[in-house]
Amino acid sequence: MTPILTFHGAAGCVTGSCARVQTGQATLLIDCGMFQGSKTLKALNYGDFPFDPREIDAVLLTHAHVDHSGLLPKLMRAGYEGPIYATAATRDLCAVMLVDAGGIQEAEVASLNRRNQRRGLTQVEPIYTAADGKAIMPQFRKVKLGEAVAVAPGVTATYWEAGHILGAASIALEVETDTGRQSLLFSGDIGSGGSLFVGDPQGPQGVDHLVVESTYGDRDRIGGDAASRRSALAEELKAAHAAGGPLLIPAFAVERSQELLVDLLALMEEGRAPRGDIFLDSPLAIEASKVFQDRGWNAQAQVNPFAAVRPSENLHFLDRPWDSDGLEKLSGWHIILAASGMCDAGRIRKHLKRLLWRKEVTVLLCGYQAVGTLGRLIADGAPRVSIQGDEVRVRARIRKLEAYSAHADASGLVRWVKARGPVAGSIFLAHGEPEATAGLKRRLVEAGLTEDQILVPELDEGFALAPGRALPQDRPARRLPPQAVSRLDWHNDRAAFNLALNAALQSAPDDAARERLLAALQAALDAPSDRRSGSPAPPDAL
């Protein structure tokens, strides 16, 4: 049969990466990631998979980030018993990441259920547990870069350096079909190259079909090389120190935290930034740092750049919850790195809740912020945000430093795609919001590729990989309409409305004006149901 490629995630958004390849002899998944962003999008993590996990023959994992690996334990719980192919570093990182993700699920669901019990709402179950994260690990199979591996009947896979994070790879498939062999290349997440921390992105030349990420497909970042990036960080540190308060950095626990720590320590040692205590407040980042100590050797640079990422006079690892709570007693200059990088989970929310309203505090965002996340709201300049149900005024200095992104920018993606040519069939743009995919498509056309060769898949859309061109397939019912994948949802609107209502009540000239405002809102609620469109909203189960 003609191979079928279906995008079950990272289509119209940057999270939930999961592509299914059906060949007639086998069915494979490339990644099985968790959705992040709006509650509408994250609800997909709780629903059934749009395929039968028991029919999957193999999973090929590009790297360990949770938006690529985070639903593997759920896949196992749903009946998947096959192998998971990954590099050794990816396997080792997943061994700590998936257990941590399960533990976060358990803790957050326990907290939610306490709130739901008080509200009289339905109790919910975690997507999976820490024990599930541990139980999935025996299914991992180690692969080496550059070595072809038979992963399923009629399918051979070769992993290539992606230059994204430790262990990250692009995956090239060779598939036997009725009309001969076809090659299909999945970029995974592509790095910008020239990094001390990981190798430069590589890949084969001349493929039949290509799937490429597009996270930064609509922009070129400034200062992406190591020296410029470190200089930019030094300037941010000096400005944060001058503001008189601490510096809070929401950081992804894997790779971003370790890279930032390397640069922070180096800048202090060189006298280019004010010395101070650095607190790594993330159990996952602490465990992941041990993997970087073991697996971080850079053959190209002949050094392990992460050798200094260990407790020292200036660097403190806070593993226990009460150590983290102790930071509330500190004042003045210090630096806190805490996960998650998009501010949607983990200890960072606690720190934002207690620090975001203080004008002497600096918050430095060093990574991509997906639509609907707390990090994106802060980055976009929200004057007030809701954190764990509490309203918090944003008075801190909000700074962004995109040079630390582990993704290639638009120019880097175009270079990588051109280097993989000629592409005989279609080029799929995934893992990007609509503006990013549109921007990358425009740039690829300007670089000489034909517009009809470039396809932008929607969630759960499938394509027959015919020789020379991919053909769209009929789809089952949508899990989400395309516009819901990459925009704020009603949960975000509700939070924004509540913040605006509180502000309006506070600024009203007198109690009579406040009563008129509330009366007008009550009248809208009391209106006949036929004047209000839509069906009743489900309980907030997330």
Coordinates of C-alpha atoms in Angstrom, one line a residue:
M1 CA 0.0 0.0 0.0
T2 CA 1.0 3.7 -0.3
P3 CA 2.3 4.8 3.1
I4 CA 0.0 7.0 5.1
L5 CA 1.3 9.8 7.3
T6 CA -1.1 11.3 9.9
F7 CA -0.3 14.3 12.2
H8 CA -1.8 13.7 15.7
G9 CA 0.0 16.6 17.3
A10 CA 2.3 19.6 16.7
A11 CA -0.1 20.6 13.8
G12 CA -1.0 24.2 14.1
C13 CA 0.8 24.4 17.4
V14 CA 4.2 23.7 18.9
T15 CA 3.3 20.9 21.3
G16 CA 1.9 17.4 21.4
S17 CA 4.3 16.1 18.7
C18 CA 3.0 12.8 17.4
A19 CA 3.0 11.5 13.8
R20 CA 1.7 8.1 12.7
V21 CA 3.1 6.2 9.7
Q22 CA 1.2 3.3 8.2
T23 CA 3.0 1.2 5.6
G24 CA 0.8 -1.8 5.1
Q25 CA 3.4 -4.0 6.9
A26 CA 3.7 -1.9 10.0
T27 CA 2.4 1.1 11.9
L28 CA 4.8 3.4 13.7
L29 CA 4.7 6.6 15.8
I30 CA 7.3 9.3 15.6
D31 CA 7.1 10.9 19.1
C32 CA 4.2 10.8 21.5
G33 CA 4.2 14.1 23.2
M34 CA 2.1 16.0 25.7
F35 CA 0.0 19.1 24.6
Q36 CA 0.8 22.4 26.4
G37 CA -1.0 25.7 26.2
S38 CA -4.7 26.5 26.6
K39 CA -6.9 24.2 28.7
T40 CA -8.8 23.2 25.6
L41 CA -5.6 22.0 24.0
K42 CA -4.3 20.3 27.2
A43 CA -7.7 18.4 27.5
L44 CA -6.5 16.3 24.6
N45 CA -3.9 14.7 27.0
Y46 CA -6.8 13.3 29.0
G47 CA -8.8 11.9 26.1
D48 CA -8.4 8.7 24.1
F49 CA -5.7 8.5 21.5
P50 CA -7.1 8.9 18.0
F51 CA -5.7 5.4 17.1
D52 CA -5.5 2.0 18.8
P53 CA -2.2 1.9 20.7
R54 CA -2.3 -1.9 20.5
E55 CA -1.8 -1.6 16.7
I56 CA 1.4 0.4 17.0
D57 CA 4.5 -1.7 16.1
A58 CA 7.2 0.7 17.2
V59 CA 7.7 4.2 18.6
L60 CA 10.6 6.3 17.3
L61 CA 11.5 9.1 19.7
T62 CA 13.4 12.2 18.5
H63 CA 14.2 13.6 21.9
A64 CA 13.2 13.8 25.6
H65 CA 11.3 17.1 25.9
V66 CA 7.9 16.5 27.3
D67 CA 6.0 17.8 24.2
H68 CA 7.7 14.9 22.3
S69 CA 7.8 12.2 24.9
G70 CA 5.3 13.1 27.6
L71 CA 2.5 10.7 26.7
L72 CA 4.6 7.6 26.4
P73 CA 3.4 6.2 29.8
K74 CA -0.2 6.9 28.8
L75 CA 0.4 4.9 25.6
M76 CA 1.7 2.0 27.6
R77 CA -1.3 2.2 29.9
A78 CA -3.5 2.1 26.9
G79 CA -2.0 -1.2 25.7
Y80 CA 1.2 -0.4 23.8
E81 CA 3.8 -3.1 24.6
G82 CA 6.3 -2.5 21.7
P83 CA 9.8 -0.9 21.6
I84 CA 10.7 2.8 21.9
Y85 CA 13.8 3.6 19.9
A86 CA 15.9 6.5 21.1
T87 CA 19.5 7.6 21.6
A88 CA 21.2 6.7 24.9
A89 CA 21.0 10.3 26.1
T90 CA 17.3 10.6 25.3
R91 CA 16.7 7.3 27.1
D92 CA 18.5 8.5 30.2
L93 CA 16.8 11.9 30.2
C94 CA 13.4 10.2 29.8
A95 CA 14.2 8.0 32.8
V96 CA 14.0 11.1 35.0
M97 CA 11.6 13.2 33.0
L98 CA 8.7 10.8 32.7
V99 CA 8.8 9.9 36.4
D100 CA 8.8 13.6 37.2
A101 CA 6.0 14.3 34.8
G102 CA 3.9 11.5 36.4
G103 CA 4.7 12.9 39.8
I104 CA 3.5 16.4 38.7
Q105 CA 0.3 14.9 37.4
E106 CA -0.4 13.2 40.7
A107 CA 0.3 16.3 42.7
E108 CA -1.7 18.7 40.5
V109 CA -4.6 16.3 40.2
A110 CA -4.7 15.8 44.0
S111 CA -4.8 19.6 44.4
L112 CA -7.5 20.0 41.8
N113 CA -9.6 17.2 43.3
R114 CA -9.5 19.0 46.7
R115 CA -10.8 22.2 44.9
N116 CA -13.4 20.1 42.9
Q117 CA -14.6 18.4 46.1
R118 CA -15.3 21.8 47.7
R119 CA -17.1 22.9 44.5
G120 CA -19.1 19.7 44.2
L121 CA -17.4 18.9 40.9
T122 CA -16.3 15.5 39.5
Q123 CA -13.0 14.0 40.7
V124 CA -10.4 13.4 38.0
E125 CA -7.6 10.9 37.5
P126 CA -4.0 11.8 36.6
I127 CA -3.0 11.1 33.0
Y128 CA -0.4 8.7 34.5
T129 CA 1.6 8.3 37.6
A130 CA 5.3 8.4 38.6
A131 CA 5.2 4.6 38.7
D132 CA 4.0 4.5 35.1
G133 CA 6.9 6.8 34.1
K134 CA 9.3 4.2 35.6
A135 CA 7.4 1.2 34.2
I136 CA 7.8 2.4 30.6
M137 CA 11.6 2.4 30.6
P138 CA 12.2 -1.3 29.9
Q139 CA 10.6 -0.7 26.5
F140 CA 13.4 1.7 25.4
R141 CA 15.9 0.4 22.8
K142 CA 19.1 2.3 22.3
V143 CA 20.1 3.5 18.8
K144 CA 23.3 5.2 17.7
L145 CA 23.6 8.2 15.4
G146 CA 24.3 7.3 11.8
E147 CA 23.5 3.5 12.1
A148 CA 20.6 2.1 10.2
V149 CA 18.2 0.0 12.4
A150 CA 15.4 -2.3 11.3
V151 CA 12.6 -1.0 13.5
A152 CA 9.6 -2.8 12.0
P153 CA 8.9 -5.1 9.0
G154 CA 9.8 -3.2 5.9
V155 CA 11.0 -0.1 7.8
T156 CA 14.6 1.0 8.5
A157 CA 15.5 4.1 10.6
T158 CA 18.6 6.1 10.8
Y159 CA 19.1 8.8 13.5
W160 CA 20.9 12.0 12.7
E161 CA 22.3 14.7 15.0
A162 CA 19.6 17.4 15.3
G163 CA 21.6 19.9 17.3
H164 CA 18.7 20.7 19.6
I165 CA 19.3 19.3 23.0
L166 CA 21.5 16.4 24.4
G167 CA 20.5 13.3 22.5
A168 CA 18.1 14.9 20.1
A169 CA 17.9 13.5 16.6
S170 CA 16.2 13.8 13.2
I171 CA 14.9 10.4 12.0
A172 CA 15.1 9.2 8.4
L173 CA 12.9 6.2 7.4
E174 CA 13.4 3.9 4.5
V175 CA 10.0 2.2 3.8
E176 CA 9.3 -0.7 1.4
T177 CA 6.2 -0.1 -0.7
D178 CA 4.5 -1.8 -3.6
T179 CA 6.3 0.7 -6.0
G180 CA 9.7 0.5 -4.4
R181 CA 11.5 2.1 -1.5
Q182 CA 10.5 5.5 -0.2
S183 CA 12.5 7.8 2.1
L184 CA 10.8 10.0 4.7
L185 CA 12.7 12.4 7.0
F186 CA 11.4 13.9 10.3
S187 CA 13.4 16.8 11.4
G188 CA 12.4 16.6 15.1
D189 CA 13.4 19.9 16.7
I190 CA 16.4 21.5 14.8
G191 CA 19.1 23.5 16.6
S192 CA 20.8 26.6 15.3
G193 CA 24.3 25.2 15.1
G194 CA 27.6 26.6 16.4
S195 CA 26.8 25.6 20.0
L196 CA 29.3 24.5 22.6
F197 CA 26.7 22.3 24.1
V198 CA 25.5 20.1 21.2
G199 CA 26.7 19.2 17.7
D200 CA 25.5 21.0 14.5
P201 CA 22.3 19.6 12.9
Q202 CA 22.9 17.1 10.2
G203 CA 20.8 14.9 7.9
P204 CA 20.7 13.0 4.6
Q205 CA 20.6 14.6 1.2
G206 CA 17.8 13.7 -1.2
V207 CA 14.6 12.4 0.3
D208 CA 11.2 11.7 -1.0
H209 CA 9.2 13.5 1.7
L210 CA 10.3 15.8 4.5
V211 CA 8.6 16.9 7.8
V212 CA 10.2 20.0 9.3
E213 CA 9.5 21.9 12.4
S214 CA 8.7 25.6 12.1
T215 CA 8.7 27.0 15.7
Y216 CA 10.6 30.2 14.7
G217 CA 9.7 30.0 11.0
D218 CA 8.6 33.6 10.8
R219 CA 11.5 35.3 12.5
D220 CA 15.3 35.6 12.7
R221 CA 16.8 35.9 16.2
I222 CA 19.6 38.2 17.1
G223 CA 22.7 37.2 19.0
G224 CA 22.3 33.5 18.6
D225 CA 26.0 32.6 18.7
A226 CA 27.6 31.7 22.0
A227 CA 29.6 34.9 22.6
S228 CA 26.7 37.2 21.7
R229 CA 24.3 35.2 23.8
R230 CA 26.6 35.3 26.8
S231 CA 27.1 39.1 26.4
A232 CA 23.3 39.6 26.2
L233 CA 22.9 37.6 29.4
A234 CA 25.6 39.7 31.1
E235 CA 23.7 42.9 30.3
E236 CA 20.5 41.4 31.7
L237 CA 22.2 40.4 34.9
K238 CA 23.7 43.8 35.5
A239 CA 20.3 45.5 34.9
A240 CA 18.5 43.1 37.2
H241 CA 21.1 43.6 39.9
A242 CA 20.7 47.4 39.5
A243 CA 16.9 47.0 40.0
G244 CA 17.6 46.0 43.5
G245 CA 15.8 42.6 43.7
P246 CA 16.2 39.0 42.7
L247 CA 16.2 37.6 39.1
L248 CA 13.7 34.9 38.4
I249 CA 14.3 32.7 35.4
P250 CA 11.5 30.3 34.3
A251 CA 13.6 27.6 32.6
F252 CA 13.0 24.3 30.9
A253 CA 14.5 21.7 33.2
V254 CA 16.3 19.8 30.4
E255 CA 19.1 21.6 28.5
R256 CA 18.0 25.2 29.1
S257 CA 18.6 25.2 32.8
Q258 CA 22.0 23.5 32.3
E259 CA 23.1 25.9 29.6
L260 CA 22.0 29.0 31.6
L261 CA 23.9 27.7 34.6
V262 CA 27.1 27.2 32.6
D263 CA 26.9 30.8 31.3
L264 CA 25.9 32.3 34.7
L265 CA 28.8 30.7 36.5
A266 CA 31.2 31.7 33.7
L267 CA 30.1 35.3 33.7
M268 CA 30.5 35.6 37.4
E269 CA 33.9 34.0 37.4
E270 CA 35.0 36.4 34.6
G271 CA 33.8 39.4 36.5
R272 CA 31.3 40.3 33.8
A273 CA 28.2 39.9 36.0
P274 CA 27.6 40.6 39.7
R275 CA 28.3 37.7 41.9
G276 CA 25.4 36.2 43.9
D277 CA 23.8 33.0 45.0
I278 CA 22.2 30.9 42.2
F279 CA 19.4 28.5 43.2
L280 CA 18.4 25.7 40.9
D281 CA 14.9 25.0 42.2
S282 CA 13.8 22.1 40.1
P283 CA 14.1 18.4 41.2
L284 CA 13.9 17.4 37.5
A285 CA 16.6 19.9 36.4
I286 CA 18.8 18.6 39.2
E287 CA 18.4 15.0 38.1
A288 CA 18.8 15.9 34.5
S289 CA 22.1 17.7 35.3
K290 CA 23.5 14.3 36.4
V291 CA 22.7 13.0 32.9
F292 CA 24.5 15.9 31.4
Q293 CA 27.5 15.2 33.6
D294 CA 27.6 11.6 32.2
R295 CA 26.5 12.2 28.6
G296 CA 27.4 15.8 27.9
W297 CA 30.8 15.2 26.2
N298 CA 31.0 17.3 23.0
A299 CA 33.2 15.4 20.5
Q300 CA 33.4 18.4 18.2
A301 CA 34.7 20.7 20.9
Q302 CA 36.5 17.9 22.9
V303 CA 35.0 19.1 26.2
N304 CA 32.1 18.4 28.5
P305 CA 30.7 22.0 28.9
F306 CA 28.5 20.9 31.7
A307 CA 31.3 19.9 34.1
A308 CA 30.8 23.0 36.3
V309 CA 27.0 22.3 36.8
R310 CA 27.3 20.9 40.3
P311 CA 26.7 22.4 43.8
S312 CA 29.4 25.0 44.7
E313 CA 29.9 28.2 46.7
N314 CA 27.5 30.1 44.4
L315 CA 25.3 27.3 43.0
H316 CA 22.8 25.6 45.2
F317 CA 20.5 22.7 44.3
L318 CA 17.1 22.8 46.0
D319 CA 15.7 19.3 45.8
R320 CA 13.4 19.2 48.8
P321 CA 10.2 21.3 48.9
W322 CA 11.1 23.0 52.2
D323 CA 14.4 24.1 50.8
S324 CA 12.4 25.8 48.0
D325 CA 10.0 27.4 50.6
G326 CA 13.0 28.8 52.3
L327 CA 13.7 31.2 49.4
E328 CA 10.8 33.3 50.7
K329 CA 13.0 34.6 53.5
L330 CA 15.6 36.0 51.0
S331 CA 15.8 39.6 49.9
G332 CA 18.2 41.5 47.6
W333 CA 20.2 40.1 44.8
H334 CA 20.0 36.4 44.0
I335 CA 19.0 34.3 41.0
I336 CA 16.3 31.6 41.0
L337 CA 16.0 29.1 38.1
A338 CA 12.8 27.1 38.3
A339 CA 10.7 25.0 36.0
S340 CA 8.5 25.0 34.0
G341 CA 9.9 27.2 31.2
M342 CA 6.4 28.2 30.1
C343 CA 5.3 28.8 33.7
D344 CA 2.5 26.3 33.5
A345 CA 3.6 23.8 36.2
G346 CA 6.2 23.2 38.8
R347 CA 7.7 25.5 41.4
I348 CA 8.0 28.5 39.1
R349 CA 4.3 29.4 39.7
K350 CA 4.9 29.7 43.4
H351 CA 7.8 32.1 42.9
L352 CA 5.8 34.1 40.3
K353 CA 2.9 34.4 42.7
R354 CA 5.1 35.9 45.5
L355 CA 7.4 38.0 43.3
L356 CA 5.6 39.1 40.2
W357 CA 3.9 42.1 42.0
R358 CA 7.2 43.5 43.2
K359 CA 8.8 46.2 41.0
E360 CA 12.4 45.5 42.0
V361 CA 12.1 41.9 40.7
T362 CA 13.2 40.9 37.2
V363 CA 11.7 38.0 35.4
L364 CA 13.8 36.8 32.4
L365 CA 12.0 34.6 29.8
C366 CA 14.5 32.6 27.9
G367 CA 12.4 30.2 25.9
Y368 CA 9.4 29.8 23.6
Q369 CA 6.1 30.6 25.2
A370 CA 3.1 28.7 23.7
V371 CA -0.3 30.4 23.2
G372 CA -2.4 30.1 26.3
T373 CA 0.4 29.5 28.8
L374 CA 1.1 31.8 31.8
G375 CA 4.5 32.6 30.3
R376 CA 2.9 33.8 27.1
L377 CA 0.5 36.0 28.9
I378 CA 3.3 37.6 30.9
A379 CA 5.5 37.9 27.8
D380 CA 2.7 39.7 25.9
G381 CA 2.4 42.3 28.7
A382 CA -0.6 41.3 30.7
P383 CA -1.0 43.8 33.6
R384 CA -2.6 41.2 35.8
V385 CA -2.6 37.4 35.7
S386 CA -4.3 34.7 37.6
I387 CA -2.0 32.1 39.3
Q388 CA -3.6 29.1 41.0
G389 CA -6.9 31.1 41.3
D390 CA -5.3 34.3 42.8
E391 CA -5.0 37.6 41.0
V392 CA -1.5 38.9 40.8
R393 CA -0.5 42.4 39.5
V394 CA 2.5 42.4 37.2
R395 CA 4.9 45.0 38.4
A396 CA 8.2 43.2 37.9
R397 CA 10.5 43.9 35.1
I398 CA 9.7 41.4 32.3
R399 CA 12.6 40.7 30.0
K400 CA 12.9 38.3 27.1
L401 CA 16.1 36.7 25.8
E402 CA 15.3 34.5 22.7
A403 CA 19.0 33.8 22.0
Y404 CA 18.8 30.8 24.4
S405 CA 16.2 29.0 22.3
A406 CA 17.3 25.6 21.3
H407 CA 15.4 26.0 18.0
A408 CA 16.8 27.2 14.7
D409 CA 15.4 30.5 13.5
A410 CA 13.8 31.0 10.0
S411 CA 17.1 31.4 8.2
G412 CA 18.5 28.3 9.9
L413 CA 15.5 26.3 9.0
V414 CA 15.6 27.3 5.3
R415 CA 19.3 26.4 5.2
W416 CA 18.6 23.0 6.8
V417 CA 15.8 22.2 4.3
K418 CA 17.9 23.3 1.3
A419 CA 20.7 21.0 2.5
R420 CA 18.3 18.1 2.5
G421 CA 17.4 18.6 -1.1
P422 CA 16.4 17.6 -3.6
V423 CA 13.1 16.7 -2.0
A424 CA 11.2 14.7 -4.6
G425 CA 7.8 14.9 -3.0
S426 CA 6.2 17.1 -0.3
I427 CA 7.5 19.2 2.5
F428 CA 5.3 19.3 5.6
L429 CA 5.6 22.2 8.0
A430 CA 4.7 21.1 11.5
H431 CA 5.5 22.2 15.1
G432 CA 4.6 25.8 14.6
E433 CA 1.8 28.3 15.2
P434 CA 0.0 29.6 12.0
E435 CA 2.1 32.7 11.7
A436 CA 5.3 30.7 12.0
T437 CA 4.3 28.1 9.4
A438 CA 3.1 30.8 7.0
G439 CA 6.4 32.7 7.4
L440 CA 8.5 29.6 6.8
K441 CA 6.5 28.7 3.7
R442 CA 7.0 32.1 2.3
R443 CA 10.7 32.0 2.9
L444 CA 11.0 28.5 1.3
V445 CA 9.2 29.7 -1.8
E446 CA 11.5 32.7 -2.0
A447 CA 14.4 30.2 -1.7
G448 CA 13.3 28.4 -4.8
L449 CA 10.9 25.7 -3.7
T450 CA 7.5 25.5 -5.3
E451 CA 4.4 26.6 -3.3
D452 CA 2.3 23.5 -4.0
Q453 CA 5.1 21.3 -2.8
I454 CA 4.8 22.7 0.8
L455 CA 1.9 21.5 2.9
V456 CA 0.7 22.7 6.4
P457 CA -1.2 19.8 8.0
E458 CA -4.0 20.3 10.5
L459 CA -4.5 18.2 13.6
D460 CA -5.3 14.6 12.8
E461 CA -5.0 15.2 9.1
G462 CA -3.6 12.3 7.0
F463 CA -1.7 12.1 3.7
A464 CA -1.0 9.3 1.3
L465 CA 2.7 9.5 0.5
A466 CA 2.5 8.9 -3.3
P467 CA 5.6 9.2 -5.4
G468 CA 6.2 12.9 -6.2
R469 CA 3.4 14.3 -4.0
A470 CA 1.5 13.7 -0.8
L471 CA -2.3 13.4 -1.2
P472 CA -4.7 14.5 1.6
Q473 CA -6.9 11.7 3.0
D474 CA -10.5 11.8 4.3
R475 CA -10.5 12.4 8.0
P476 CA -12.6 11.2 10.9
A477 CA -14.4 13.7 13.1
R478 CA -12.0 16.5 14.3
R479 CA -10.8 16.4 17.9
L480 CA -10.5 20.1 17.7
P481 CA -11.2 22.7 15.0
P482 CA -8.0 24.2 13.5
Q483 CA -8.6 27.6 15.0
A484 CA -8.9 26.1 18.6
V485 CA -5.4 24.6 18.4
S486 CA -3.4 27.9 18.4
R487 CA -5.5 30.5 20.2
L488 CA -6.7 31.5 23.6
D489 CA -9.8 29.6 24.7
W490 CA -12.8 30.4 26.9
H491 CA -10.8 29.5 30.1
N492 CA -8.3 32.3 29.2
D493 CA -11.2 34.6 28.4
R494 CA -12.9 33.9 31.7
A495 CA -9.6 34.6 33.6
A496 CA -9.1 37.8 31.7
F497 CA -12.8 38.8 32.3
N498 CA -12.5 38.2 36.1
L499 CA -9.3 40.3 36.2
A500 CA -11.0 43.1 34.2
L501 CA -14.1 43.0 36.4
N502 CA -12.1 43.3 39.6
A503 CA -10.2 46.2 38.1
A504 CA -13.4 47.9 37.0
L505 CA -15.0 47.5 40.4
Q506 CA -11.9 48.9 42.1
S507 CA -11.7 51.9 39.8
A508 CA -15.5 52.8 39.9
P509 CA -16.2 56.2 41.4
D510 CA -18.6 55.0 44.0
D511 CA -20.7 52.0 45.2
A512 CA -23.7 53.0 43.1
A513 CA -21.5 52.7 39.9
R514 CA -20.4 49.3 41.1
E515 CA -24.0 48.2 41.7
R516 CA -25.0 49.3 38.3
L517 CA -22.1 47.3 36.7
L518 CA -23.0 44.2 38.6
A519 CA -26.7 44.6 37.8
A520 CA -26.0 44.8 34.1
L521 CA -23.9 41.6 34.3
Q522 CA -26.6 39.9 36.3
A523 CA -29.2 40.9 33.7
A524 CA -27.0 39.3 31.0
L525 CA -26.9 36.1 33.0
D526 CA -30.6 36.1 33.6
A527 CA -31.5 36.5 29.9
P528 CA -33.5 33.7 28.3
S529 CA -31.3 30.8 27.1
D530 CA -32.2 31.4 23.5
R531 CA -30.4 34.7 23.6
R532 CA -27.1 33.0 24.6
S533 CA -25.4 30.8 22.0
G534 CA -23.6 27.7 22.7
S535 CA -24.0 24.7 25.0
P536 CA -23.3 24.6 28.7
A537 CA -19.6 24.5 29.5
P538 CA -18.2 21.3 31.0
P539 CA -16.8 21.3 34.6
D540 CA -13.2 22.6 34.8
A541 CA -11.5 19.2 35.0
L542 CA -8.0 20.4 34.2

